[in-house]
PDB file of C-alpha atoms in Angstrom:
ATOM      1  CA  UNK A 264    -146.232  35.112  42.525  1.00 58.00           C
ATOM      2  CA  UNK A 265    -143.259  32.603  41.988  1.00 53.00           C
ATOM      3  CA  UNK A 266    -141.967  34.996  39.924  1.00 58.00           C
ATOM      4  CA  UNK A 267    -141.810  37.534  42.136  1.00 53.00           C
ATOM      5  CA  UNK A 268    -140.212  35.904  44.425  1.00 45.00           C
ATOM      6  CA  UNK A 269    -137.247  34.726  42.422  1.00 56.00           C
ATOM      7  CA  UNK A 270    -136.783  37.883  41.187  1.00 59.00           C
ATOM      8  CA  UNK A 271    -136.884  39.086  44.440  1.00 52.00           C
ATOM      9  CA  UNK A 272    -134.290  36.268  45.455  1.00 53.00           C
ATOM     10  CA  UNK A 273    -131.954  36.930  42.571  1.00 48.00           C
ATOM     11  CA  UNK A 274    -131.764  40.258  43.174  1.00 50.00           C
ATOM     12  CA  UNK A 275    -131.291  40.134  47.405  1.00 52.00           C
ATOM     13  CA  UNK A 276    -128.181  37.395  46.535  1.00 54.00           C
ATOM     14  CA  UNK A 277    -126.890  40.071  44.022  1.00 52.00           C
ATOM     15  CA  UNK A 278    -126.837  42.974  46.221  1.00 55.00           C
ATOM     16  CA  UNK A 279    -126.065  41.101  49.294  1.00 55.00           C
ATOM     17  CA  UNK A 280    -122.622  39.736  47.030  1.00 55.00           C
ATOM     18  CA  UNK A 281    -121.916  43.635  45.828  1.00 51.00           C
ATOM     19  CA  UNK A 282    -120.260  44.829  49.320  1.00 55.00           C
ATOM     20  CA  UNK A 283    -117.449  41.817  49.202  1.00 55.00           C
ATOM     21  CA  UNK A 284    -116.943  42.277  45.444  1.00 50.00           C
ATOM     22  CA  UNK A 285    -116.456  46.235  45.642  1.00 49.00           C
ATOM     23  CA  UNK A 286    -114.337  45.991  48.647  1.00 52.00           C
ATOM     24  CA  UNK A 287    -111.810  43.197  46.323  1.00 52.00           C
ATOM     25  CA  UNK A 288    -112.280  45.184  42.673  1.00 48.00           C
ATOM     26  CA  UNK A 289    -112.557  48.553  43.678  1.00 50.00           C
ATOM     27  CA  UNK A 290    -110.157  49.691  41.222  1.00 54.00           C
ATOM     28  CA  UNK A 291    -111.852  48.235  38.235  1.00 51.00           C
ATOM     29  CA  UNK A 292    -115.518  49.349  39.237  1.00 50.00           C
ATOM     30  CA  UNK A 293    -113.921  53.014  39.352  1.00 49.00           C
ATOM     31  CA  UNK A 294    -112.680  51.984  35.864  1.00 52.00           C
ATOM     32  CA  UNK A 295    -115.912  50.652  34.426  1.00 52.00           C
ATOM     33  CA  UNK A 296    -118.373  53.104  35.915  1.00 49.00           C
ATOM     34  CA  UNK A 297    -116.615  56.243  34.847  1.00 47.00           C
ATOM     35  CA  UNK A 298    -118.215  57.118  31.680  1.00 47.00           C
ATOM     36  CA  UNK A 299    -121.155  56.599  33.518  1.00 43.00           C
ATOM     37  CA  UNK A 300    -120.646  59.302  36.080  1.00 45.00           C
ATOM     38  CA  UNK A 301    -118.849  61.482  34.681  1.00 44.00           C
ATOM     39  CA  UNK A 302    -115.284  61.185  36.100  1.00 39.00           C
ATOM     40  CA  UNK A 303    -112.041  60.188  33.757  1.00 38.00           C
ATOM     41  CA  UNK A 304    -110.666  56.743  34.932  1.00 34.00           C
ATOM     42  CA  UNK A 305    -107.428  58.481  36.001  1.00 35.00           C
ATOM     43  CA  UNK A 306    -108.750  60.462  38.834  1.00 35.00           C
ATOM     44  CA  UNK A 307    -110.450  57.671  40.027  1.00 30.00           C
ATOM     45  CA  UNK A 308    -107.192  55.565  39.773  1.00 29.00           C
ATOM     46  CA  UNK A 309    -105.722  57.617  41.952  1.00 27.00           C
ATOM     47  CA  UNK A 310    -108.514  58.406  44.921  1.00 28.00           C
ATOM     48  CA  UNK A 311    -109.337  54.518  44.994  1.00 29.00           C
ATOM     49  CA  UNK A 312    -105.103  53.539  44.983  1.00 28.00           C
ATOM     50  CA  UNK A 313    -104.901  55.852  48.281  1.00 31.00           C
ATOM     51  CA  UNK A 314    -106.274  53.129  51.227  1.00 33.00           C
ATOM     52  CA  UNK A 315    -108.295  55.003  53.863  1.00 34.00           C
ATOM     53  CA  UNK A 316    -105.997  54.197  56.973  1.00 38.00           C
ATOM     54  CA  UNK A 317    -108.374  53.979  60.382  1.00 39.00           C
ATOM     55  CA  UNK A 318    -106.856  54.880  63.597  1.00 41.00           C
ATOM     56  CA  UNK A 319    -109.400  53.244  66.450  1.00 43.00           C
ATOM     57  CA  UNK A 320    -107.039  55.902  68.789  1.00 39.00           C
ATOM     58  CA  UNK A 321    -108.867  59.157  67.009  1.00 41.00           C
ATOM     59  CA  UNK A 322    -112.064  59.095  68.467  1.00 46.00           C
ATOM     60  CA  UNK A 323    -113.292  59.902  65.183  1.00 53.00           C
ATOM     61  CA  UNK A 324    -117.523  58.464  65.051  1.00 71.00           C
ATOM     62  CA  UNK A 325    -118.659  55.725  67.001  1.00 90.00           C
ATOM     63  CA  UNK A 326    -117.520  52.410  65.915  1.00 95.00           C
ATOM     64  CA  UNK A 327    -117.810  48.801  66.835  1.00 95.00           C
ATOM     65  CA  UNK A 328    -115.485  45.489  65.988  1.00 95.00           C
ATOM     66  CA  UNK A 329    -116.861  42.202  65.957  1.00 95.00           C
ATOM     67  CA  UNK A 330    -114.404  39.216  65.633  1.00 95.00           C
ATOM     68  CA  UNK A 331    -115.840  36.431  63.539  1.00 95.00           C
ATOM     69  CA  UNK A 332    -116.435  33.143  65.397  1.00 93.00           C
ATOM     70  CA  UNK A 333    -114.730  29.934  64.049  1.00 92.00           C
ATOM     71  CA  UNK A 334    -117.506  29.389  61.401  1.00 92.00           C
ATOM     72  CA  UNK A 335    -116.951  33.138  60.247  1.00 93.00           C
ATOM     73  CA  UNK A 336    -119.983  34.478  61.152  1.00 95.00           C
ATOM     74  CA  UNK A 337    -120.169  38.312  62.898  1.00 97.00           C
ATOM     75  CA  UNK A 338    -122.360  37.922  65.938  1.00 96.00           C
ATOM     76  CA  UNK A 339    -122.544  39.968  68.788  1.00 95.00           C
ATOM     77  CA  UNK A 340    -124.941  41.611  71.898  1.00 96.00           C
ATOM     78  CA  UNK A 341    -127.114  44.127  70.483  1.00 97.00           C
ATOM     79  CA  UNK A 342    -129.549  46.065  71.979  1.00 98.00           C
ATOM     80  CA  UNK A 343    -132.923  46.240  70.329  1.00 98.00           C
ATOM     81  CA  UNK A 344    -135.485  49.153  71.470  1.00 97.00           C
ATOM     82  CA  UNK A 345    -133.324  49.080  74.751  1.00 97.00           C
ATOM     83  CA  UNK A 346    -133.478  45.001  75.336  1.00 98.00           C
ATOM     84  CA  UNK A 347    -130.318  42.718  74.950  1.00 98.00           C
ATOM     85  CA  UNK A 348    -130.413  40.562  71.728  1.00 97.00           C
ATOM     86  CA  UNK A 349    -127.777  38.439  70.689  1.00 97.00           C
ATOM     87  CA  UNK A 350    -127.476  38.826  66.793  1.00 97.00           C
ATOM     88  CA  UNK A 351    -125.882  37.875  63.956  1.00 97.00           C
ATOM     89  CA  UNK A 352    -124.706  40.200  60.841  1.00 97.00           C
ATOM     90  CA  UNK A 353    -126.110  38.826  57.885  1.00 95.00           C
ATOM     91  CA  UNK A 354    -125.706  40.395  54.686  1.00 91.00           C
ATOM     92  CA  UNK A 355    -127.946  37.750  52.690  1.00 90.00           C
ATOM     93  CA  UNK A 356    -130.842  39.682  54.534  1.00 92.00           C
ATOM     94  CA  UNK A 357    -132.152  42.814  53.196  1.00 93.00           C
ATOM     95  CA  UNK A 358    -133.901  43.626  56.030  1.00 95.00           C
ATOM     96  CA  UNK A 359    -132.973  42.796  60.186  1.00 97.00           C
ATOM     97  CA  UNK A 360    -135.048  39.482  60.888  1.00 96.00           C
ATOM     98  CA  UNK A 361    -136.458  38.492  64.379  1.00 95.00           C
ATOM     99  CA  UNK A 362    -138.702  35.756  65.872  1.00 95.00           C
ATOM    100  CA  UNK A 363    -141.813  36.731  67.614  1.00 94.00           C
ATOM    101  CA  UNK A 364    -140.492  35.811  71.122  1.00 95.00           C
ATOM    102  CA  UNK A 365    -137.794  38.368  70.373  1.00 97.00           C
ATOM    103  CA  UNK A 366    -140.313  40.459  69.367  1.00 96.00           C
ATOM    104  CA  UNK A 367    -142.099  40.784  72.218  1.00 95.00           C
ATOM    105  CA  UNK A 368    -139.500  40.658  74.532  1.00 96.00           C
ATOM    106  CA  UNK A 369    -138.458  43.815  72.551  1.00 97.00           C
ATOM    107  CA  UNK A 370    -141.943  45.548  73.154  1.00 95.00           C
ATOM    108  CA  UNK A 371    -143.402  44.629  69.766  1.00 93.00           C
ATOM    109  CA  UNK A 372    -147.435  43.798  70.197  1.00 87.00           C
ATOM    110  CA  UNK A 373    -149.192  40.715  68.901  1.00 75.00           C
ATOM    111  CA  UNK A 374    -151.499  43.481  67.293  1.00 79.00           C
ATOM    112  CA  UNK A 375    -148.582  44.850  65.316  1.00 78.00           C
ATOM    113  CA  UNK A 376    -147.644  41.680  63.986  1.00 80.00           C
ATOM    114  CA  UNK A 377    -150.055  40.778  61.114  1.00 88.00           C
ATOM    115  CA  UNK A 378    -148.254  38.213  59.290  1.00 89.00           C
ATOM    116  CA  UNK A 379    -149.433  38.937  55.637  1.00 90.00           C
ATOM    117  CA  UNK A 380    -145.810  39.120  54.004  1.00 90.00           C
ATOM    118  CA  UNK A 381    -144.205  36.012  52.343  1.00 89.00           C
ATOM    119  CA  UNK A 382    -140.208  35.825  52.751  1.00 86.00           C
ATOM    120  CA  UNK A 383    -137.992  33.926  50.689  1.00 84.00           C
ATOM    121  CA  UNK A 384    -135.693  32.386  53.612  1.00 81.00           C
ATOM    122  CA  UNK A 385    -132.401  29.970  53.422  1.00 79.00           C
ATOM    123  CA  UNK A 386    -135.504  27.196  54.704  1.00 79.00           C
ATOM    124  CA  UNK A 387    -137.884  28.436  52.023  1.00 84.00           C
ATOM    125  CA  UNK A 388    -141.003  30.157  52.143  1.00 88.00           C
ATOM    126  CA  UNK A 389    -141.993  31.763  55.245  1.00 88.00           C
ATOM    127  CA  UNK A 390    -144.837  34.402  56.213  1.00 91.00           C
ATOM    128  CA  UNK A 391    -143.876  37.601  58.119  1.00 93.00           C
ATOM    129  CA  UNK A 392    -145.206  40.917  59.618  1.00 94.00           C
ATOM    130  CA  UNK A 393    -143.337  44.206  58.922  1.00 94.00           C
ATOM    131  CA  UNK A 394    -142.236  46.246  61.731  1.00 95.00           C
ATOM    132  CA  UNK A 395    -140.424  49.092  62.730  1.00 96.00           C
ATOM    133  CA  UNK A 396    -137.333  48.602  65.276  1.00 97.00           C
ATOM    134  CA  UNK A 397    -137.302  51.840  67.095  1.00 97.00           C
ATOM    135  CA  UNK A 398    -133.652  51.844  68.021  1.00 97.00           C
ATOM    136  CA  UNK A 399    -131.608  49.027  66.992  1.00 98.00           C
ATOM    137  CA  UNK A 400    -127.693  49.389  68.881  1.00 97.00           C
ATOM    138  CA  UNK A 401    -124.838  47.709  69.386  1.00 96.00           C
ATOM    139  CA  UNK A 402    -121.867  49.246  71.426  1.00 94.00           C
ATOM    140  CA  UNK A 403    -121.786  53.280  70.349  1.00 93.00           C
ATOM    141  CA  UNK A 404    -123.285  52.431  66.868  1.00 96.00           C
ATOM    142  CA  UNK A 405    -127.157  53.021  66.809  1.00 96.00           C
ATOM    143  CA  UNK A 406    -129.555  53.232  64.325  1.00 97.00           C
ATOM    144  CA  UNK A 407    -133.455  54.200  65.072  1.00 97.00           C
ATOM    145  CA  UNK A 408    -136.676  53.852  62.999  1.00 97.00           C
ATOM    146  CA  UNK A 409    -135.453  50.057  61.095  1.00 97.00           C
ATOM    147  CA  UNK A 410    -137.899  48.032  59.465  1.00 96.00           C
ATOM    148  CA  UNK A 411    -138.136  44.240  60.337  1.00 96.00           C
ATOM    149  CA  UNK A 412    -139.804  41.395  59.683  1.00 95.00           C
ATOM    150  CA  UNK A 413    -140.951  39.057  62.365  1.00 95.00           C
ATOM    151  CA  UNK A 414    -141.712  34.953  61.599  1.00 94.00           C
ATOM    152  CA  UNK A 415    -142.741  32.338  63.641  1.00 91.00           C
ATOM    153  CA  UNK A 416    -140.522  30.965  66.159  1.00 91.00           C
ATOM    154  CA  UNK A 417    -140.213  27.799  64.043  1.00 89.00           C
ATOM    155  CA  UNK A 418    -139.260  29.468  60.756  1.00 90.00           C
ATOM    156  CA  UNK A 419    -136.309  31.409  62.773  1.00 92.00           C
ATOM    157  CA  UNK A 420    -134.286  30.681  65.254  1.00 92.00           C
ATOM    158  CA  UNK A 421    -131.865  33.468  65.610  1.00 94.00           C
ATOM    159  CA  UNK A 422    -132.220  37.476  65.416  1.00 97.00           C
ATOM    160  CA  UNK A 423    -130.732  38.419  61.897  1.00 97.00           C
ATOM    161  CA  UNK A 424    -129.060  42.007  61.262  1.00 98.00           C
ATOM    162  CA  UNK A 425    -129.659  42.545  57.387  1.00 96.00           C
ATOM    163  CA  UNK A 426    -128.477  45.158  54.853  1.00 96.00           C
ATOM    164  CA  UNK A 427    -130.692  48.254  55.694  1.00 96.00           C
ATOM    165  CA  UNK A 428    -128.689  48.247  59.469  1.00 97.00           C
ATOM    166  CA  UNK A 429    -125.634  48.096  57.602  1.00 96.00           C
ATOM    167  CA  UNK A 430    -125.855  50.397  54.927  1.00 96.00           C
ATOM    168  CA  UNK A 431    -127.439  53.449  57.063  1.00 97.00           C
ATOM    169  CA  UNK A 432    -123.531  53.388  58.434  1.00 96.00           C
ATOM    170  CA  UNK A 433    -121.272  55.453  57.693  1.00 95.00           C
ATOM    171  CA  UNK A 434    -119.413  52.337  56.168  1.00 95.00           C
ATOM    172  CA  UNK A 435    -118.446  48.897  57.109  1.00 95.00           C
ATOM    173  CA  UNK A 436    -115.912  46.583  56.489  1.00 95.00           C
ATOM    174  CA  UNK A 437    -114.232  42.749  56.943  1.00 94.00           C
ATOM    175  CA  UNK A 438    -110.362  42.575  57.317  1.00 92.00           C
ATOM    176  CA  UNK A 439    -108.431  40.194  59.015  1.00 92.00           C
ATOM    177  CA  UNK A 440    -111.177  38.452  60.502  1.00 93.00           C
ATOM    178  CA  UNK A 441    -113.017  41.422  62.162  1.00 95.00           C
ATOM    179  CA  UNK A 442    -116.178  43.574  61.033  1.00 96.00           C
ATOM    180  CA  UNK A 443    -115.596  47.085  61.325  1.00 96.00           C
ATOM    181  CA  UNK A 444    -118.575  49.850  61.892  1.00 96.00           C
ATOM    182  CA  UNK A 445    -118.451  53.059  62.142  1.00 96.00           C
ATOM    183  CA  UNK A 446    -120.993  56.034  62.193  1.00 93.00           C
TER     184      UNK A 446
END
């Protein structure tokens, strides 16, 4: 079971890392995963050497900004299943993270939490129930039907917005201090 769960460790840190490392060597993944899929390095030069300029003016999807606060951390009001949640982006999760409070403030039954799952958390091993988030929003962004795990009140103290929020966007991304979305 240990083993599992440092596999399962190694591999959340990996793919958590992947979005900040493609967004800074996006040339040289192009490069390196051409032969793999079938596209000569040269085309690829050229579509990942024109930047995709975003114009908040165009109306263009529904997007939200989120300044980072001074320890550089993306929080922000969401709404989960129609109830305010403050949250923070987290993209060491894989999957959003809430306490059971939250939970059923958010409408999520005692009966639906069966805490049978062990976590891997920043605090160590925790157990959890899975759930399903039936609309999880903030500002014009929304996504419905997200899993989640739910822990004790003591193993978390803050609602956590993981990876499968994020990457069911259209795309994300950090500059200058702010997190982009946009659907």
């Amino acid at each position: 079971m240990l083993r599992k769960v440092i596999i399962f460790s190694v591999c959340a840190g990996t793919s958590a890392s992947f979005p900040s490392l493609y967004q800074s060597h996006q040339e040289t993944i192009h490069r390196l995963a051409a032969p793999f899929i079938g596209v000569s390095a040269p085309e690829m030069r050229i579509s990942a050497a024109q930047p995709v300029a975003f114009n908040p003016q165009e109306g263009s999807g529904r997007q939200v900004r989120l300044a980072a606060d001074r320890a550089g951390h993306f929080s922000g009001e969401f709404r989960l299943n129609g109830h305010r949640v403050e949250g923070m982006i987290d993209t060491g999760a894989t999957v959003v993270a809430l306490n059971r409070s939250t939970a059923r403030r958010i409408g999520i039954s005692p009966a639906q939490m069966d805490f049978v799952q062990k976590v891997d958390t920043a605090n160590g091993l925790a157990r959890a129930a899975l759930v399903t988030i039936d609309r999880l929003q903030i500002g014009r962004v929304s996504v419905d039907d997200v899993q989640a795990v739910v822990m004790d009140d003591s193993a978390l103290s803050e609602t956590l917005i993981g990876m499968n929020f994020l990457s069911r966007l259209g795309r994300y991304q950090v500059e200058n201090g702010t997190l982009l979305m946009v659907q």
